[in-house]
C-alpha cells in the first residue's frame, strides 16, 4: 500500500516535470523524440546515420547506466551530445532531462533526440516531455518482441526495424512484426533500415523533414 | 526518503524469500541458474540446445512481461516449463519463484533454470535464491555491453557470448568482451556459442555435468 503510494507520487512528479519540458520544447519550436530499444538494437547507429544525412539542426541527449561511449560516438559526428550516466537507474526521468536542458541552447535547434537507456521495458512508461516515442527493434533479436513487450508499442509513433542486412542470416518475419506494431498502434510508421549500410533511410529522412516545426 | 525506505523494505523482503528458496534448493540437491540477458540475446535458444544435449534432469521457469511463447518452446523439447507472466514487472522476484516452486517436484531434478525477463539492467540485483547468475550476450548487440551494464557482470559466474555464427557479419572484438568479463569478475567462465548450429556447447555441457549435486 505504502509502496504503491510512493510509486504513484514519483510518477506524478515525473509527469509534472514532463509537462514543463514539453512546454519549453514547444516554445522553442523543437521536435523531440525519445528512442527506446534493447541494448545493442542500434539506437546510436541510427542517430549517427541521421547526423550525417539530415538537413535540420539537432542535439542528442544520451542515457546510459555507465560510460559516455554512445555520446562520444555522436560527438564524433559533429553533433552536440550530452551524456546522462544514470549510475544504475534503468530509464531516464523527466527531471534528468530538465537538468540537462540547462546546458542546451534550444533556440538554435530543429530536433532533439533523447536516446534512452538500453532497455525495452522500463523506459516505456516514463514521459520525458517528448513529442513522440520511437521504438528500435533489430532483426537478430527475433520477430516476437512486439508481442512480448507490449507497453512500448502501444506508445510508439515510429518503429525502426534495424539490421535488415542480417535478414539472410536470421529467421525473421518482417510482415508479422509490422502487423504486430499496427495492431498495437494503428498509426505507427515502421522504417526497415540498416544503419550499417544506410539502406532504407530515405523515408525516415523525409519523415524528419516533414516534422520540422521551425520551417528551416 | 520515504521512497528509499519503501524500496529497502521490498529488497529486504526479497532477500529473505531468496534465502528460503536457496535452502529449499539445497535440501533437494538442485543446482539453480538464473539466466539474464537482453531481449533476443538467445536465452531460450541456449536452453533448447541444452535440453536436447544435457544428461541431467531439469526444469525451467520462464519470466516474460507478456505471453508464454518462450515457455512453450521449452515444453516442445519435452522439458517441464513454467511461465511467469509478470504483467509489466521488469524482473522476476524471489516471491514469484517461491509461488511457482509449489508446482514443481524438486526431488526429481538435477538442475533448475530460471530464464529472467529480457532486460540487462533490472534483474541483475534481485537474488532469487539461485546458485549462480548467468549473463547472456550476443554478437550483434556489439562488444561494449559489459562496460555499459556493469551491475550484472560483477555477479556472473558464467557468461555466454551467443550467435558467434554472425561474427563474419558484425564487427565484434570477442577478446575485449572476455577481458571485460574477467575484469568485472575474475573467476567467470565465458562460453562462446551459437545456439543456432550448436557450436561451442561442449565446454558448457561439461560445466553442467561438473555442477550436478545429486551425482546422477
Coordinates of C-alpha atoms in Angstrom, one line a residue:
Chain A
X1 CA 0.0 0.0 0.0
X2 CA 2.7 2.4 1.1
X3 CA 4.8 1.1 -1.9
X4 CA 2.0 1.9 -4.4
X5 CA 1.5 5.4 -2.9
X6 CA 5.2 6.3 -3.1
X7 CA 5.4 5.0 -6.7
X8 CA 2.4 7.0 -7.7
X9 CA 3.9 10.1 -6.2
X10 CA 7.1 9.6 -8.1
X11 CA 5.1 9.1 -11.3
X12 CA 3.0 12.2 -10.7
X13 CA 6.2 14.2 -10.1
X14 CA 7.7 12.8 -13.3
X15 CA 4.6 13.8 -15.3
X16 CA 4.5 17.3 -13.9
X17 CA 8.2 17.9 -15.0
X18 CA 7.5 16.2 -18.3
X19 CA 4.7 18.7 -18.9
X20 CA 7.1 21.6 -18.1
X21 CA 9.7 20.1 -20.5
X22 CA 7.1 19.8 -23.2
X23 CA 6.0 23.4 -22.8
X24 CA 9.7 24.5 -23.2
X25 CA 10.2 22.4 -26.3
X26 CA 7.0 23.9 -27.9
X27 CA 8.1 27.5 -27.0
X28 CA 11.4 26.9 -28.9
X29 CA 9.9 25.0 -31.8
X30 CA 11.9 21.9 -31.2
X31 CA 10.6 18.5 -32.2
X32 CA 11.6 16.0 -29.6
X33 CA 12.0 12.2 -30.0
X34 CA 12.5 9.6 -27.3
X35 CA 14.4 6.5 -28.7
X36 CA 13.7 3.3 -26.8
X37 CA 15.2 -0.2 -27.6
X38 CA 17.1 -3.1 -26.2
X39 CA 20.9 -2.9 -25.6
X40 CA 22.6 -3.2 -29.0
X41 CA 19.5 -2.7 -31.1
X42 CA 21.2 0.2 -32.9
X43 CA 19.9 3.4 -31.4
X44 CA 23.2 5.2 -31.6
X45 CA 24.0 3.9 -35.1
X46 CA 20.6 5.2 -36.3
X47 CA 21.5 8.6 -34.9
X48 CA 25.0 8.5 -36.4
X49 CA 23.5 7.9 -39.8
X50 CA 20.8 10.6 -39.3
X51 CA 23.5 13.1 -38.2
X52 CA 25.3 12.6 -41.5
X53 CA 22.3 12.9 -43.7
X54 CA 19.7 15.1 -42.0
X55 CA 19.4 18.8 -43.0
X56 CA 17.9 20.0 -39.7
X57 CA 19.9 21.1 -36.7
X58 CA 19.8 18.8 -33.8
X59 CA 21.3 17.7 -30.5
X60 CA 21.2 14.4 -28.7
X61 CA 20.8 13.5 -25.0
X62 CA 22.2 10.0 -24.4
X63 CA 21.2 8.0 -21.3
X64 CA 23.4 5.1 -20.2
X65 CA 23.9 3.2 -17.0
X66 CA 27.6 3.7 -17.2
X67 CA 30.1 5.2 -19.6
X68 CA 29.7 8.0 -22.2
X69 CA 30.7 5.8 -25.1
X70 CA 27.5 6.5 -27.1
X71 CA 27.6 10.2 -26.5
X72 CA 31.2 10.2 -27.7
X73 CA 30.1 8.5 -30.9
X74 CA 27.6 11.2 -31.6
X75 CA 30.1 13.9 -30.8
X76 CA 32.4 12.5 -33.5
X77 CA 29.6 13.2 -36.0
X78 CA 29.9 16.9 -35.0
X79 CA 26.6 16.9 -33.3
X80 CA 26.3 18.2 -29.7
X81 CA 25.7 15.3 -27.4
X82 CA 25.0 15.3 -23.7
X83 CA 25.6 12.1 -21.7
X84 CA 23.5 11.2 -18.7
X85 CA 25.1 8.4 -16.7
X86 CA 22.2 7.1 -14.6
X87 CA 24.5 5.2 -12.3
X88 CA 22.2 2.2 -12.2
X89 CA 18.8 3.6 -12.9
X90 CA 17.0 1.6 -15.7
X91 CA 15.4 4.6 -17.5
X92 CA 15.7 8.3 -17.9
X93 CA 13.3 10.6 -16.0
X94 CA 11.8 13.9 -16.9
X95 CA 13.9 15.5 -14.1
X96 CA 17.2 14.2 -15.6
X97 CA 16.1 15.7 -18.9
X98 CA 15.2 19.1 -17.3
X99 CA 18.6 19.3 -15.6
X100 CA 20.4 18.5 -18.9
X101 CA 18.4 21.1 -20.8
X102 CA 20.1 23.8 -18.8
X103 CA 23.2 23.1 -20.9
X104 CA 21.4 23.1 -24.3
X105 CA 20.6 26.1 -26.5
X106 CA 17.1 25.0 -27.7
X107 CA 16.6 28.2 -29.7
X108 CA 19.0 27.0 -32.4
X109 CA 17.6 23.5 -32.8
X110 CA 15.1 21.8 -35.1
X111 CA 15.2 18.4 -33.4
X112 CA 16.2 16.9 -30.1
X113 CA 16.8 13.2 -29.8
X114 CA 16.8 11.5 -26.4
X115 CA 18.5 8.1 -26.6
X116 CA 17.1 6.3 -23.6
X117 CA 18.9 3.6 -21.5
X118 CA 19.1 0.3 -23.4
X119 CA 16.0 -1.4 -22.0
X120 CA 12.8 -2.5 -23.8
X121 CA 10.8 -2.4 -20.6
X122 CA 11.2 0.4 -18.0
X123 CA 11.6 3.5 -20.2
X124 CA 8.3 2.8 -22.0
X125 CA 6.0 4.3 -19.3
X126 CA 8.1 7.4 -18.4
X127 CA 7.1 10.5 -20.2
X128 CA 10.1 12.9 -20.7
X129 CA 8.1 15.6 -22.4
X130 CA 8.9 14.3 -25.9
X131 CA 6.6 14.7 -29.0
X132 CA 6.9 11.0 -30.0
X133 CA 8.4 7.8 -28.7
X134 CA 10.4 5.8 -31.2
X135 CA 10.9 2.0 -30.7
X136 CA 14.1 0.5 -32.1
X137 CA 14.0 -3.3 -32.9
X138 CA 16.7 -5.3 -34.7
X139 CA 16.5 -8.4 -36.8
X140 CA 18.8 -10.7 -34.8
X141 CA 16.7 -10.1 -31.7
X142 CA 13.9 -12.2 -33.3
X143 CA 10.4 -11.3 -34.6
X144 CA 8.2 -11.7 -31.5
X145 CA 9.4 -8.7 -29.5
X146 CA 6.3 -6.5 -30.1
X147 CA 4.1 -9.2 -28.6
X148 CA 6.4 -9.8 -25.6
X149 CA 7.0 -6.2 -24.7
X150 CA 3.6 -4.5 -25.4
X151 CA 3.9 -1.5 -23.2
X152 CA 6.3 0.3 -25.5
X153 CA 4.5 -0.4 -28.8
X154 CA 1.2 1.0 -27.5
X155 CA 3.0 4.3 -27.4
X156 CA 5.3 4.4 -30.4
X157 CA 4.5 6.6 -33.4
X158 CA 7.7 5.3 -35.2
X159 CA 9.3 1.9 -35.1
X160 CA 12.7 1.1 -36.6
X161 CA 13.5 -2.5 -37.6
X162 CA 17.2 -2.2 -37.8
X163 CA 19.9 -4.6 -39.1
X164 CA 17.9 -5.7 -42.1
X165 CA 21.3 -6.6 -43.7
X166 CA 21.2 -9.6 -41.4
X167 CA 17.9 -10.9 -42.8
X168 CA 19.7 -13.6 -44.9
X169 CA 21.3 -15.0 -41.7
X170 CA 18.5 -14.7 -39.2
X171 CA 14.9 -16.1 -39.4
X172 CA 12.7 -13.1 -39.2
X173 CA 9.1 -12.5 -40.4
X174 CA 9.1 -8.7 -41.0
X175 CA 5.5 -8.8 -42.1
X176 CA 4.5 -10.2 -38.8
X177 CA 6.4 -7.5 -36.9
X178 CA 4.8 -4.8 -38.9
X179 CA 1.3 -6.3 -38.3
X180 CA 2.0 -6.6 -34.6
X181 CA 3.2 -2.9 -34.5
X182 CA 0.0 -1.8 -36.3
X183 CA -2.2 -3.9 -34.0
X184 CA -0.6 -2.2 -31.0
X185 CA -0.9 1.3 -32.6
X186 CA -2.8 1.7 -35.8
X187 CA -1.0 4.9 -37.0
X188 CA 2.6 3.7 -36.4
X189 CA 5.2 4.2 -39.1
X190 CA 7.7 1.4 -39.5
X191 CA 11.1 2.0 -41.1
X192 CA 13.1 -1.0 -42.2
X193 CA 16.7 0.1 -42.2
X194 CA 20.3 -1.0 -41.9
X195 CA 22.3 1.6 -40.1
X196 CA 25.5 -0.2 -41.2
X197 CA 25.0 0.5 -44.9
X198 CA 22.3 3.2 -44.9
X199 CA 19.6 1.0 -46.6
X200 CA 16.0 2.2 -46.1
X201 CA 16.8 5.6 -44.5
X202 CA 15.1 7.8 -47.2
X203 CA 11.5 7.6 -45.8
X204 CA 12.9 8.4 -42.3
X205 CA 14.7 11.5 -43.5
X206 CA 11.5 12.6 -45.2
X207 CA 9.6 12.0 -42.0
X208 CA 12.1 14.2 -40.2
X209 CA 11.8 17.0 -42.8
X210 CA 8.0 16.9 -42.5
X211 CA 8.2 17.0 -38.7
X212 CA 10.2 20.3 -38.6
X213 CA 8.4 22.9 -36.6
X214 CA 10.6 25.8 -37.4
X215 CA 10.4 25.7 -41.1
X216 CA 14.2 25.7 -41.5
Chain B
X1 CA 13.4 9.5 1.9
X2 CA 10.1 7.6 2.1
X3 CA 10.9 6.2 -1.3
X4 CA 14.2 4.9 -0.2
X5 CA 12.7 3.3 2.9
X6 CA 10.0 1.5 0.9
X7 CA 12.5 0.3 -1.7
X8 CA 14.8 -1.1 1.0
X9 CA 11.9 -2.9 2.7
X10 CA 11.0 -4.5 -0.6
X11 CA 14.6 -5.5 -1.2
X12 CA 14.9 -6.9 2.4
X13 CA 11.7 -8.9 1.8
X14 CA 13.1 -10.2 -1.5
X15 CA 16.3 -11.3 0.1
X16 CA 14.6 -13.1 2.9
X17 CA 12.5 -15.1 0.5
X18 CA 15.6 -15.8 -1.7
X19 CA 17.3 -17.3 1.3
X20 CA 14.3 -19.6 1.9
X21 CA 14.3 -20.6 -1.8
X22 CA 18.1 -21.3 -1.6
X23 CA 17.6 -23.5 1.4
X24 CA 14.9 -25.5 -0.4
X25 CA 17.1 -25.9 -3.4
X26 CA 20.0 -27.2 -1.3
X27 CA 17.7 -29.7 0.6
X28 CA 16.7 -31.2 -2.8
X29 CA 20.2 -31.2 -4.3
X30 CA 19.1 -29.0 -7.2
X31 CA 21.6 -26.7 -8.8
X32 CA 19.8 -23.5 -9.8
X33 CA 20.9 -21.0 -12.5
X34 CA 19.4 -17.5 -13.2
X35 CA 19.8 -16.5 -16.9
X36 CA 19.9 -12.8 -17.5
X37 CA 20.3 -11.1 -20.9
X38 CA 18.8 -8.5 -23.3
X39 CA 15.6 -9.4 -25.3
X40 CA 16.6 -11.6 -28.1
X41 CA 20.1 -12.4 -26.8
X42 CA 19.2 -16.1 -27.1
X43 CA 18.4 -17.3 -23.5
X44 CA 15.6 -19.6 -24.7
X45 CA 17.7 -20.9 -27.6
X46 CA 20.5 -21.8 -25.3
X47 CA 18.1 -23.7 -23.1
X48 CA 16.6 -25.5 -26.1
X49 CA 20.0 -26.7 -27.1
X50 CA 20.8 -27.7 -23.6
X51 CA 17.6 -29.6 -23.2
X52 CA 18.5 -31.7 -26.2
X53 CA 22.1 -32.5 -25.2
X54 CA 22.3 -32.5 -21.4
X55 CA 22.1 -35.8 -19.5
X56 CA 20.8 -34.3 -16.2
X57 CA 17.1 -33.9 -15.4
X58 CA 15.9 -30.3 -15.4
X59 CA 13.0 -27.9 -15.4
X60 CA 12.8 -24.3 -16.5
X61 CA 10.9 -21.3 -15.0
X62 CA 10.5 -18.6 -17.7
X63 CA 9.7 -15.0 -16.9
X64 CA 8.2 -12.7 -19.5
X65 CA 6.3 -9.5 -19.4
X66 CA 3.6 -10.9 -21.6
X67 CA 3.0 -14.2 -23.5
X68 CA 4.2 -17.8 -22.7
X69 CA 5.9 -18.1 -26.1
X70 CA 9.3 -19.0 -24.5
X71 CA 7.9 -21.5 -22.1
X72 CA 6.1 -23.1 -25.0
X73 CA 9.4 -23.5 -26.8
X74 CA 10.9 -25.3 -23.8
X75 CA 7.8 -27.6 -23.5
X76 CA 8.3 -28.6 -27.1
X77 CA 11.7 -30.0 -26.1
X78 CA 9.9 -32.3 -23.5
X79 CA 11.2 -30.3 -20.6
X80 CA 8.8 -29.1 -17.9
X81 CA 8.5 -25.3 -18.2
X82 CA 6.6 -22.9 -16.0
X83 CA 5.7 -19.5 -17.4
X84 CA 5.6 -16.4 -15.1
X85 CA 3.9 -13.5 -16.9
X86 CA 5.0 -10.5 -14.9
X87 CA 2.3 -8.3 -16.4
X88 CA 4.7 -5.4 -16.7
X89 CA 7.3 -6.0 -14.0
X90 CA 10.8 -5.7 -15.4
X91 CA 12.4 -8.6 -13.4
X92 CA 11.5 -11.8 -11.5
X93 CA 11.3 -11.6 -7.7
X94 CA 12.1 -14.3 -5.2
X95 CA 8.4 -14.4 -4.2
X96 CA 7.4 -15.1 -7.8
X97 CA 9.8 -18.1 -7.8
X98 CA 8.6 -19.3 -4.5
X99 CA 5.0 -19.3 -5.7
X100 CA 6.0 -21.2 -8.9
X101 CA 8.0 -23.8 -6.9
X102 CA 4.8 -25.1 -5.4
X103 CA 4.0 -26.7 -8.8
X104 CA 7.5 -28.3 -9.3
X105 CA 8.7 -31.6 -7.9
X106 CA 12.3 -30.6 -7.0
X107 CA 13.2 -34.0 -5.7
X108 CA 13.4 -35.4 -9.2
X109 CA 15.6 -32.6 -10.6
X110 CA 19.4 -32.1 -11.1
X111 CA 19.1 -28.5 -12.4
X112 CA 16.6 -25.7 -12.4
X113 CA 17.0 -22.9 -14.9
X114 CA 15.3 -19.6 -14.3
X115 CA 15.1 -17.5 -17.5
X116 CA 14.6 -14.0 -16.3
X117 CA 12.7 -11.2 -18.1
X118 CA 14.6 -9.9 -21.2
X119 CA 16.4 -7.0 -19.6
X120 CA 20.1 -6.4 -19.0
X121 CA 19.5 -4.0 -16.1
X122 CA 16.8 -4.7 -13.5
X123 CA 17.2 -8.4 -12.9
X124 CA 20.9 -8.1 -12.0
X125 CA 20.4 -7.1 -8.4
X126 CA 17.4 -9.3 -7.4
X127 CA 18.5 -12.5 -5.8
X128 CA 16.1 -15.4 -6.5
X129 CA 17.9 -18.0 -4.4
X130 CA 19.9 -19.3 -7.4
X131 CA 23.4 -20.8 -7.1
X132 CA 24.8 -18.8 -10.0
X133 CA 23.8 -16.0 -12.3
X134 CA 24.5 -16.5 -16.0
X135 CA 24.8 -13.5 -18.3
X136 CA 23.8 -13.9 -21.9
X137 CA 25.3 -11.6 -24.5
X138 CA 25.1 -11.9 -28.3
X139 CA 27.4 -10.8 -31.1
X140 CA 25.1 -8.5 -33.0
X141 CA 24.5 -6.4 -29.8
X142 CA 28.0 -5.1 -30.0
X143 CA 31.1 -5.7 -27.9
X144 CA 30.8 -2.9 -25.3
X145 CA 27.9 -4.3 -23.2
X146 CA 29.9 -5.5 -20.2
X147 CA 31.3 -1.9 -19.8
X148 CA 27.9 -0.3 -20.2
X149 CA 25.9 -2.6 -17.9
X150 CA 28.4 -3.4 -15.1
X151 CA 25.9 -4.5 -12.3
X152 CA 25.2 -7.8 -13.9
X153 CA 28.8 -8.7 -14.8
X154 CA 30.0 -8.2 -11.2
X155 CA 27.7 -11.1 -10.3
X156 CA 28.0 -13.6 -13.2
X157 CA 29.9 -16.9 -12.8
X158 CA 29.1 -17.8 -16.4
X159 CA 28.7 -15.6 -19.4
X160 CA 27.5 -16.8 -22.8
X161 CA 28.6 -15.0 -26.0
X162 CA 25.9 -16.3 -28.3
X163 CA 25.4 -16.0 -32.1
X164 CA 29.1 -16.4 -32.9
X165 CA 27.9 -17.6 -36.3
X166 CA 27.2 -13.9 -37.0
X167 CA 30.9 -12.9 -36.4
X168 CA 31.6 -12.6 -40.1
X169 CA 28.8 -10.1 -40.5
X170 CA 29.2 -8.0 -37.3
X171 CA 32.2 -6.1 -36.0
X172 CA 32.9 -7.7 -32.6
X173 CA 36.1 -8.0 -30.5
X174 CA 35.5 -11.2 -28.6
X175 CA 38.8 -10.8 -26.8
X176 CA 37.8 -7.5 -25.4
X177 CA 34.5 -8.9 -24.2
X178 CA 36.2 -11.7 -22.4
X179 CA 38.7 -9.3 -20.8
X180 CA 35.9 -7.0 -19.7
X181 CA 34.1 -10.0 -18.1
X182 CA 37.2 -11.1 -16.3
X183 CA 37.9 -7.6 -15.1
X184 CA 34.4 -7.5 -13.6
X185 CA 34.7 -11.0 -12.0
X186 CA 38.0 -12.8 -12.2
X187 CA 36.6 -16.3 -11.9
X188 CA 34.0 -16.0 -14.7
X189 CA 33.7 -18.7 -17.3
X190 CA 32.9 -17.5 -20.8
X191 CA 31.3 -19.8 -23.3
X192 CA 31.4 -18.7 -27.0
X193 CA 28.4 -20.5 -28.7
X194 CA 26.0 -20.5 -31.5
X195 CA 22.7 -21.8 -30.3
X196 CA 21.6 -22.0 -33.9
X197 CA 24.1 -24.6 -35.0
X198 CA 25.4 -25.9 -31.7
X199 CA 28.9 -24.6 -32.0
X200 CA 30.9 -24.3 -28.8
X201 CA 28.5 -26.1 -26.4
X202 CA 30.8 -28.9 -25.3
X203 CA 32.5 -27.0 -22.5
X204 CA 29.1 -25.8 -21.2
X205 CA 27.7 -29.3 -21.1
X206 CA 30.9 -30.4 -19.2
X207 CA 30.4 -27.4 -16.8
X208 CA 26.8 -28.6 -16.2
X209 CA 27.9 -32.3 -15.6
X210 CA 30.5 -31.0 -13.1
X211 CA 27.9 -28.9 -11.3
X212 CA 25.5 -31.7 -10.6
X213 CA 24.9 -32.1 -6.9
X214 CA 23.0 -35.3 -6.9
X215 CA 25.7 -37.4 -8.5
X216 CA 23.2 -38.7 -11.2

